[in-house]
Each structure stands twice: as C-alpha cells, then as structure tokens.
Amino acid sequence: MVHAPAQSAFSDFVLLLLSAAPKLGLPIDAVLRDAALPPEALRQRGLPISLSVARQIWSSAEKMSGNPLLGLHAAEGLEVGSLDLLDYLTRSSSSFGTALERVIRFAPLVANGGVLSLEVTGRRAHFRHVSPDGVPAVADLIVSLMVLRTRAFSGEHIRPLAVRFRHRRERVASEYERVFDARVEFDAPCDELVFDRDLLELPFHSAEPRLCEILEDCAAARLQALGKVGGAPAAPAGAPSSFVAEVRQALQLCIDQGNPNIDRVAEHLGVSSRTLQRLLREQGTSHRALLMEARTELANRYLASSSPTRRALAAGLGYASTRSVSRALRRR
C-alpha cells in the first residue's frame, strides 16, 4: 500500500505540464532537470511526490516559459483524460453540482495542498480554493478548468457571476475575462467562482450514471488506500495532521464570513458534519476546541493592535452578539 505524505501531490500533477508543454512551447526538460524526481514519476500516474517539489515545478515552469498565464492557457489546451480518473468521473456526472461535489471530494487524488469547497447562499453558489502557499499558475489552472470542463460536458457556455483570485494579475486581466467571459477580480482572500445556484442543476450531456458509479467506487477505494476518508487526510498517530490545518483554514474563512458553526465548516471541507466530528476526534481535538483557539488568537491580535468596540470585535470573531463576545473575553 502506497501512503502519501501529509502534504503531498502525485505524479499526475506534473504530468499535466507534460501534456500541456507541446502546445505552450514550454521547455519542459529544463523545468524538470533539477526537480529530483524519480524517472518513473514522469511516466506513471498516482506516484506520491513532495508537494513542495510539485509547486516548485509549476512555479519554475511559469518563470521559464515567460508566460504569466501558463495555468490559464494550460487549462485551455488540456484534453479530457489529462486528469485521469478525476476527469472521467466529472464527465460522467449527471450535473454541474454533482460534478463539483466529486471534484471537492476526490481532488486529494491529485494533490492535497489546498481546500476546495462549495457554499450556497441565497441565489448564489460559491466554489472556493483556499491555498495560502499556493502557486498562481495552479490557482489559474484549477479555477479555469472548472469552467472550461463544465462548458464542454454540458454543451452550454456558462458565465460566472464573478471570478476572484488571491494573486495579482491586473495587467493581463483582459485575457482572464476572455476565458471566463466575466469580470475578474484579483488580490482576493481566496480563489473563487461565483455563479447562479440554478447552474448546479445544469445537466451534463456526457452523463453516464452506471459508469459514474463504478468510477466513484474506484476513486473512493484509492482515497481509502491513501489513508483518506471522504477527502480528508488522516495522519499517523502522533504526527502533525494536515487535516487539522485545513480545518483551521476553513474556520478562519467561516469566521470572516460570520458563521463558523460546524455545518458551515464541514461544507467548506466537502465532508458531512458527522464525518468532520469523527475525524477531529481521531486527531484528539474538536470543532469547538479549534474554534475557541482561532477566536482567542484573533482576539489577542485585535486587542494588541487597537481598541475595537464590542460590536466590531463580535463581528470580527464571528459571534452573533456582543453578549457572546463579552462572555468569551471573560474566559480569556
């Protein structure tokens, strides 16, 4: 049984570059020369590699190509199947919404360095990618692939209501707008696609329910073999848990949005609240403990830098009322 490191990627992540290189004129040999990858990693899918090495390869490719839009242009040129099982599972899904759910759940089969989530609020749906240490080219690839694959599998030219990226690309915004056919914002808190919630029901003409069922069983088995349940990585006993780190990231995002309850955090992570509780219990912690830890850290930061009102502090810490924040401060 092959186990991936807690923060890991797989050879598929690098093979995407090999697939895109001819169309992009990318000097792939020069990019890979100093990557210290075993030769089989360039020929075989599913081999675990260091996430830092994978990110270095993508970052080097962006620099050496002289193309700041490498990820965006790679997404346009990647044929269906380049993502192997994840591509075929997505294509055989019945709708955009079910495809998104499967991408979120099974993305760790390619890499687990970021958190993907889907949140529906009112009439809008938000697909988010949170990766504080991520590479801009990879963010471009992930977000644009979601739109481009959905257009291909549905036969509809979907247009997001908004597209946001954590990195800065203002000088070439027009190229992003060409791809997305929508206004694009930069320097955002995370990478995000916003669209009308009705698009979740958009049917895929490529849907194959029986094949999708078989592929999903295969993907779930791969996750289990990698020591992951429901898309969440499990660390060996006594080792630092990347899953706990992902929960902390999701908690921070939910606090910023004003609702860090366990159901909302679970939605961001693409698991059920019951699964989230169980996985945290296995790591010796809980949603409540991590939330208190996050709020304490934020409160200390706020109080050290300024003297906020109780109302401002409650909003900043995701509390529903000033009374709640007052009680919390008394427990500090």
Short mmCIF file of C-alpha atoms in Angstrom, two decimals:
data_model
loop_
_atom_site.label_atom_id
_atom_site.label_comp_id
_atom_site.label_asym_id
_atom_site.label_seq_id
_atom_site.Cartn_x
_atom_site.Cartn_y
_atom_site.Cartn_z
CA MET A 1 0.00 0.00 0.00
CA VAL A 2 1.42 3.40 -1.02
CA HIS A 3 0.97 6.19 1.50
CA ALA A 4 1.37 9.82 0.51
CA PRO A 5 2.98 12.41 2.80
CA ALA A 6 0.53 14.56 4.80
CA GLN A 7 1.13 17.44 2.40
CA SER A 8 1.52 15.75 -0.93
CA ALA A 9 0.89 15.75 -4.62
CA PHE A 10 1.04 12.98 -7.17
CA SER A 11 2.83 12.48 -10.45
CA ASP A 12 -0.46 13.38 -12.19
CA PHE A 13 0.16 16.96 -11.07
CA VAL A 14 3.43 17.07 -13.05
CA LEU A 15 2.11 15.04 -15.97
CA LEU A 16 -0.39 17.84 -16.58
CA LEU A 17 2.58 20.03 -17.51
CA LEU A 18 3.96 17.35 -19.81
CA SER A 19 0.58 17.18 -21.57
CA ALA A 20 0.36 20.95 -21.99
CA ALA A 21 4.03 21.58 -22.85
CA PRO A 22 3.92 20.99 -26.65
CA LYS A 23 1.03 23.42 -27.20
CA LEU A 24 2.56 26.05 -24.90
CA GLY A 25 6.12 25.81 -26.22
CA LEU A 26 7.24 25.03 -22.67
CA PRO A 27 10.91 23.95 -22.20
CA ILE A 28 9.81 21.04 -20.03
CA ASP A 29 13.22 19.31 -19.94
CA ALA A 30 14.81 22.41 -18.43
CA VAL A 31 11.98 22.73 -15.92
CA LEU A 32 12.29 19.13 -14.74
CA ARG A 33 16.10 18.89 -14.81
CA ASP A 34 16.61 19.94 -11.21
CA ALA A 35 13.36 18.61 -9.80
CA ALA A 36 14.97 15.48 -8.31
CA LEU A 37 12.02 13.33 -9.32
CA PRO A 38 12.41 9.60 -9.94
CA PRO A 39 12.22 8.88 -13.69
CA GLU A 40 9.09 6.76 -13.26
CA ALA A 41 7.23 9.82 -11.91
CA LEU A 42 7.26 11.21 -15.44
CA ARG A 43 5.77 8.04 -16.89
CA GLN A 44 3.41 6.64 -14.27
CA ARG A 45 0.31 8.18 -12.69
CA GLY A 46 -0.50 8.05 -8.99
CA LEU A 47 3.03 8.13 -7.61
CA PRO A 48 3.30 10.32 -4.49
CA ILE A 49 5.75 13.22 -4.67
CA SER A 50 6.53 16.11 -2.37
CA LEU A 51 4.01 18.93 -2.60
CA SER A 52 6.85 21.45 -2.35
CA VAL A 53 8.56 19.83 -5.35
CA ALA A 54 5.34 19.87 -7.36
CA ARG A 55 4.80 23.54 -6.56
CA GLN A 56 8.42 24.32 -7.43
CA ILE A 57 8.00 22.66 -10.83
CA TRP A 58 4.89 24.70 -11.64
CA SER A 59 6.47 27.91 -10.39
CA SER A 60 9.64 27.27 -12.42
CA ALA A 61 7.56 26.45 -15.50
CA GLU A 62 5.76 29.78 -15.20
CA LYS A 63 9.05 31.69 -14.92
CA MET A 64 10.96 29.80 -17.61
CA SER A 65 8.12 29.98 -20.11
CA GLY A 66 7.91 33.75 -19.72
CA ASN A 67 4.17 33.25 -19.74
CA PRO A 68 2.39 34.69 -16.66
CA LEU A 69 -0.78 32.97 -17.88
CA LEU A 70 0.67 29.47 -18.03
CA GLY A 71 -2.04 27.89 -15.87
CA LEU A 72 -4.83 29.62 -17.75
CA HIS A 73 -3.50 28.61 -21.16
CA ALA A 74 -2.68 25.08 -19.97
CA ALA A 75 -6.32 24.62 -18.93
CA GLU A 76 -7.47 25.62 -22.42
CA GLY A 77 -5.22 23.02 -24.04
CA LEU A 78 -5.61 20.03 -21.72
CA GLU A 79 -7.63 17.22 -23.29
CA VAL A 80 -10.23 15.30 -21.28
CA GLY A 81 -8.36 12.49 -19.56
CA SER A 82 -5.36 14.60 -18.60
CA LEU A 83 -6.64 14.41 -15.00
CA ASP A 84 -7.21 10.68 -15.39
CA LEU A 85 -9.89 9.34 -13.02
CA LEU A 86 -10.97 12.80 -11.82
CA ASP A 87 -11.65 13.91 -15.40
CA TYR A 88 -13.70 10.84 -16.31
CA LEU A 89 -15.61 10.90 -13.04
CA THR A 90 -16.52 14.54 -13.63
CA ARG A 91 -17.55 13.96 -17.25
CA SER A 92 -19.84 11.05 -16.33
CA SER A 93 -21.61 13.04 -13.56
CA SER A 94 -25.25 13.95 -14.10
CA SER A 95 -24.94 17.70 -13.46
CA PHE A 96 -22.60 20.57 -12.69
CA GLY A 97 -23.49 20.34 -8.99
CA THR A 98 -22.72 16.63 -8.65
CA ALA A 99 -19.50 17.13 -10.63
CA LEU A 100 -18.40 19.87 -8.22
CA GLU A 101 -19.10 17.64 -5.23
CA ARG A 102 -16.94 14.88 -6.70
CA VAL A 103 -14.11 17.26 -7.58
CA ILE A 104 -14.10 18.54 -3.98
CA ARG A 105 -14.17 15.05 -2.52
CA PHE A 106 -11.59 13.44 -4.80
CA ALA A 107 -9.17 16.31 -5.50
CA PRO A 108 -6.71 14.79 -2.96
CA LEU A 109 -6.06 12.07 -5.55
CA VAL A 110 -4.12 14.74 -7.47
CA ALA A 111 -2.88 16.98 -4.64
CA ASN A 112 -3.96 17.93 -1.12
CA GLY A 113 -2.18 21.24 -0.63
CA GLY A 114 -5.37 23.34 -0.61
CA VAL A 115 -9.00 23.23 0.43
CA LEU A 116 -11.83 23.16 -2.11
CA SER A 117 -15.37 23.97 -1.01
CA LEU A 118 -18.84 24.78 -2.28
CA GLU A 119 -21.20 27.12 -0.43
CA VAL A 120 -24.71 28.15 -1.45
CA THR A 121 -26.07 31.41 -0.01
CA GLY A 122 -29.38 32.72 -1.29
CA ARG A 123 -29.35 32.71 -5.08
CA ARG A 124 -25.59 32.34 -5.37
CA ALA A 125 -23.19 29.42 -5.23
CA HIS A 126 -19.52 29.89 -4.33
CA PHE A 127 -16.81 27.44 -5.38
CA ARG A 128 -13.63 28.27 -3.46
CA HIS A 129 -10.00 27.22 -3.50
CA VAL A 130 -8.02 28.14 -0.37
CA SER A 131 -4.25 27.62 -0.53
CA PRO A 132 -2.21 30.27 1.32
CA ASP A 133 1.09 28.92 -0.04
CA GLY A 134 -0.22 28.08 -3.49
CA VAL A 135 1.30 28.88 -6.88
CA PRO A 136 -0.65 31.38 -9.06
CA ALA A 137 -0.37 29.14 -12.14
CA VAL A 138 -2.00 26.28 -10.24
CA ALA A 139 -4.83 28.52 -8.99
CA ASP A 140 -5.44 29.66 -12.58
CA LEU A 141 -5.48 26.04 -13.74
CA ILE A 142 -7.96 24.82 -11.10
CA VAL A 143 -10.48 27.65 -11.46
CA SER A 144 -10.41 27.85 -15.25
CA LEU A 145 -10.64 24.06 -15.65
CA MET A 146 -13.89 24.05 -13.66
CA VAL A 147 -15.47 26.50 -16.10
CA LEU A 148 -13.99 25.04 -19.28
CA ARG A 149 -14.82 21.42 -18.40
CA THR A 150 -18.38 22.41 -17.46
CA ARG A 151 -18.86 24.10 -20.84
CA ALA A 152 -17.50 21.04 -22.61
CA PHE A 153 -19.58 18.48 -20.65
CA SER A 154 -22.84 20.47 -20.65
CA GLY A 155 -22.66 21.98 -24.12
CA GLU A 156 -23.61 25.33 -22.54
CA HIS A 157 -21.47 28.47 -22.48
CA ILE A 158 -21.77 29.11 -18.76
CA ARG A 159 -20.70 32.53 -17.45
CA PRO A 160 -19.74 33.01 -13.80
CA LEU A 161 -21.23 36.00 -11.99
CA ALA A 162 -17.79 36.73 -10.56
CA VAL A 163 -14.30 35.26 -10.69
CA ARG A 164 -11.74 36.08 -7.99
CA PHE A 165 -8.09 35.19 -7.49
CA ARG A 166 -5.82 35.54 -4.49
CA HIS A 167 -2.84 36.56 -6.64
CA ARG A 168 -2.33 39.74 -8.67
CA ARG A 169 -2.63 39.79 -12.44
CA GLU A 170 -4.21 43.19 -13.17
CA ARG A 171 -2.01 43.85 -16.21
CA VAL A 172 -3.41 40.86 -18.08
CA ALA A 173 -6.98 40.94 -16.76
CA SER A 174 -8.41 41.08 -20.28
CA GLU A 175 -7.07 37.58 -21.04
CA TYR A 176 -8.80 36.19 -17.96
CA GLU A 177 -12.02 37.91 -18.99
CA ARG A 178 -11.71 36.35 -22.44
CA VAL A 179 -11.55 32.86 -20.92
CA PHE A 180 -14.25 33.32 -18.28
CA ASP A 181 -16.44 35.77 -20.23
CA ALA A 182 -16.89 37.54 -16.90
CA ARG A 183 -15.33 40.27 -14.80
CA VAL A 184 -12.26 39.03 -12.89
CA GLU A 185 -11.00 40.41 -9.58
CA PHE A 186 -7.54 39.97 -8.07
CA ASP A 187 -5.89 40.22 -4.65
CA ALA A 188 -8.95 38.49 -3.12
CA PRO A 189 -8.96 36.47 0.14
CA CYS A 190 -9.12 33.22 -1.86
CA ASP A 191 -9.68 31.88 -5.37
CA GLU A 192 -13.41 31.83 -6.07
CA LEU A 193 -16.07 31.23 -8.71
CA VAL A 194 -19.49 32.75 -8.04
CA PHE A 195 -22.47 31.66 -10.14
CA ASP A 196 -26.25 31.42 -10.03
CA ARG A 197 -27.29 28.47 -7.87
CA ASP A 198 -29.57 27.22 -10.66
CA LEU A 199 -26.42 26.25 -12.58
CA LEU A 200 -25.88 23.46 -10.05
CA GLU A 201 -28.76 21.66 -11.79
CA LEU A 202 -27.24 22.13 -15.27
CA PRO A 203 -27.28 18.63 -16.86
CA PHE A 204 -24.21 17.13 -18.49
CA HIS A 205 -24.87 15.60 -21.91
CA SER A 206 -21.84 13.38 -21.24
CA ALA A 207 -23.50 11.81 -18.14
CA GLU A 208 -23.18 8.03 -17.75
CA PRO A 209 -24.75 7.08 -14.39
CA ARG A 210 -23.56 3.46 -14.28
CA LEU A 211 -20.02 4.36 -15.33
CA CYS A 212 -20.02 7.19 -12.79
CA GLU A 213 -20.98 4.74 -10.05
CA ILE A 214 -18.12 2.42 -10.98
CA LEU A 215 -15.61 5.26 -11.18
CA GLU A 216 -16.75 6.69 -7.85
CA ASP A 217 -16.20 3.32 -6.15
CA CYS A 218 -12.73 3.22 -7.70
CA ALA A 219 -11.91 6.76 -6.55
CA ALA A 220 -13.19 6.04 -3.03
CA ALA A 221 -11.00 2.93 -2.87
CA ARG A 222 -7.98 4.97 -3.90
CA LEU A 223 -8.68 7.52 -1.20
CA GLN A 224 -9.02 4.78 1.38
CA ALA A 225 -5.75 3.23 0.24
CA LEU A 226 -4.08 6.59 0.74
CA GLY A 227 -5.39 6.83 4.29
CA LYS A 228 -8.04 9.42 3.44
CA VAL A 229 -11.71 9.26 4.29
CA GLY A 230 -14.24 11.43 2.49
CA GLY A 231 -11.49 13.57 1.00
CA ALA A 232 -9.86 14.36 4.36
CA PRO A 233 -6.29 13.17 5.03
CA ALA A 234 -5.59 11.14 8.16
CA ALA A 235 -2.18 11.50 9.76
CA PRO A 236 -0.36 8.66 11.54
CA ALA A 237 -0.69 8.64 15.30
CA GLY A 238 1.47 11.31 16.88
CA ALA A 239 2.20 13.06 13.58
CA PRO A 240 1.05 16.61 12.72
CA SER A 241 -2.29 16.43 10.89
CA SER A 242 -2.67 18.31 7.63
CA PHE A 243 -6.43 17.81 8.03
CA VAL A 244 -6.46 19.79 11.28
CA ALA A 245 -4.53 22.53 9.45
CA GLU A 246 -7.18 22.51 6.70
CA VAL A 247 -9.94 22.75 9.32
CA ARG A 248 -8.17 25.76 10.82
CA GLN A 249 -8.06 27.41 7.38
CA ALA A 250 -11.75 26.70 6.82
CA LEU A 251 -12.60 28.02 10.29
CA GLN A 252 -10.78 31.26 9.55
CA LEU A 253 -12.73 31.68 6.31
CA CYS A 254 -16.03 30.92 8.07
CA ILE A 255 -15.24 33.37 10.87
CA ASP A 256 -14.58 36.04 8.24
CA GLN A 257 -18.00 35.24 6.74
CA GLY A 258 -19.69 35.44 10.16
CA ASN A 259 -20.78 31.82 10.59
CA PRO A 260 -18.15 29.33 11.84
CA ASN A 261 -20.59 26.62 13.02
CA ILE A 262 -19.67 23.01 12.35
CA ASP A 263 -22.11 22.56 9.45
CA ARG A 264 -20.63 25.51 7.58
CA VAL A 265 -17.04 24.37 8.20
CA ALA A 266 -17.94 20.86 7.00
CA GLU A 267 -19.42 22.33 3.79
CA HIS A 268 -16.16 24.18 3.10
CA LEU A 269 -14.21 20.93 3.51
CA GLY A 270 -16.61 18.85 1.40
CA VAL A 271 -17.49 16.41 4.19
CA SER A 272 -20.53 15.90 6.43
CA SER A 273 -20.56 17.43 9.91
CA ARG A 274 -20.65 13.93 11.40
CA THR A 275 -17.56 12.90 9.42
CA LEU A 276 -15.82 16.12 10.46
CA GLN A 277 -16.57 15.43 14.13
CA ARG A 278 -15.25 11.89 13.85
CA LEU A 279 -12.05 12.84 12.03
CA LEU A 280 -11.28 15.59 14.54
CA ARG A 281 -11.98 13.21 17.42
CA GLU A 282 -9.47 10.77 15.90
CA GLN A 283 -6.93 13.62 15.93
CA GLY A 284 -7.62 14.32 19.60
CA THR A 285 -9.46 17.60 19.10
CA SER A 286 -12.88 19.00 18.19
CA HIS A 287 -14.59 21.76 16.22
CA ARG A 288 -15.31 23.61 19.49
CA ALA A 289 -11.67 23.44 20.64
CA LEU A 290 -10.31 24.65 17.30
CA LEU A 291 -12.91 27.42 17.11
CA MET A 292 -12.02 28.66 20.61
CA GLU A 293 -8.34 28.53 19.67
CA ALA A 294 -8.95 30.54 16.47
CA ARG A 295 -11.08 33.12 18.24
CA THR A 296 -8.58 33.53 21.08
CA GLU A 297 -5.77 34.13 18.60
CA LEU A 298 -7.86 36.65 16.67
CA ALA A 299 -9.00 38.42 19.83
CA ASN A 300 -5.41 38.76 21.06
CA ARG A 301 -4.42 40.18 17.68
CA TYR A 302 -7.31 42.66 17.61
CA LEU A 303 -6.75 43.83 21.18
CA ALA A 304 -3.00 44.17 20.71
CA SER A 305 -3.32 46.35 17.61
CA SER A 306 -6.32 48.50 18.52
CA SER A 307 -9.19 49.05 20.94
CA PRO A 308 -12.20 47.81 18.97
CA THR A 309 -15.77 48.21 20.19
CA ARG A 310 -17.58 45.11 21.44
CA ARG A 311 -19.74 45.17 18.31
CA ALA A 312 -16.70 45.33 15.98
CA LEU A 313 -14.98 42.57 17.95
CA ALA A 314 -18.08 40.35 17.79
CA ALA A 315 -18.27 40.80 14.01
CA GLY A 316 -14.56 40.14 13.57
CA LEU A 317 -14.70 36.93 15.62
CA GLY A 318 -17.89 35.58 14.06
CA TYR A 319 -20.10 35.95 17.15
CA ALA A 320 -23.82 36.55 16.78
CA SER A 321 -23.98 39.13 19.60
CA THR A 322 -21.86 41.42 21.77
CA ARG A 323 -23.02 39.43 24.80
CA SER A 324 -21.38 36.31 23.40
CA VAL A 325 -18.06 38.04 22.83
CA SER A 326 -18.17 39.56 26.32
CA ARG A 327 -18.57 36.11 27.88
CA ALA A 328 -15.72 34.80 25.75
CA LEU A 329 -13.41 37.62 26.78
CA ARG A 330 -14.14 36.94 30.47
CA ARG A 331 -12.93 33.37 29.96
CA ARG A 332 -9.59 34.50 28.49
#
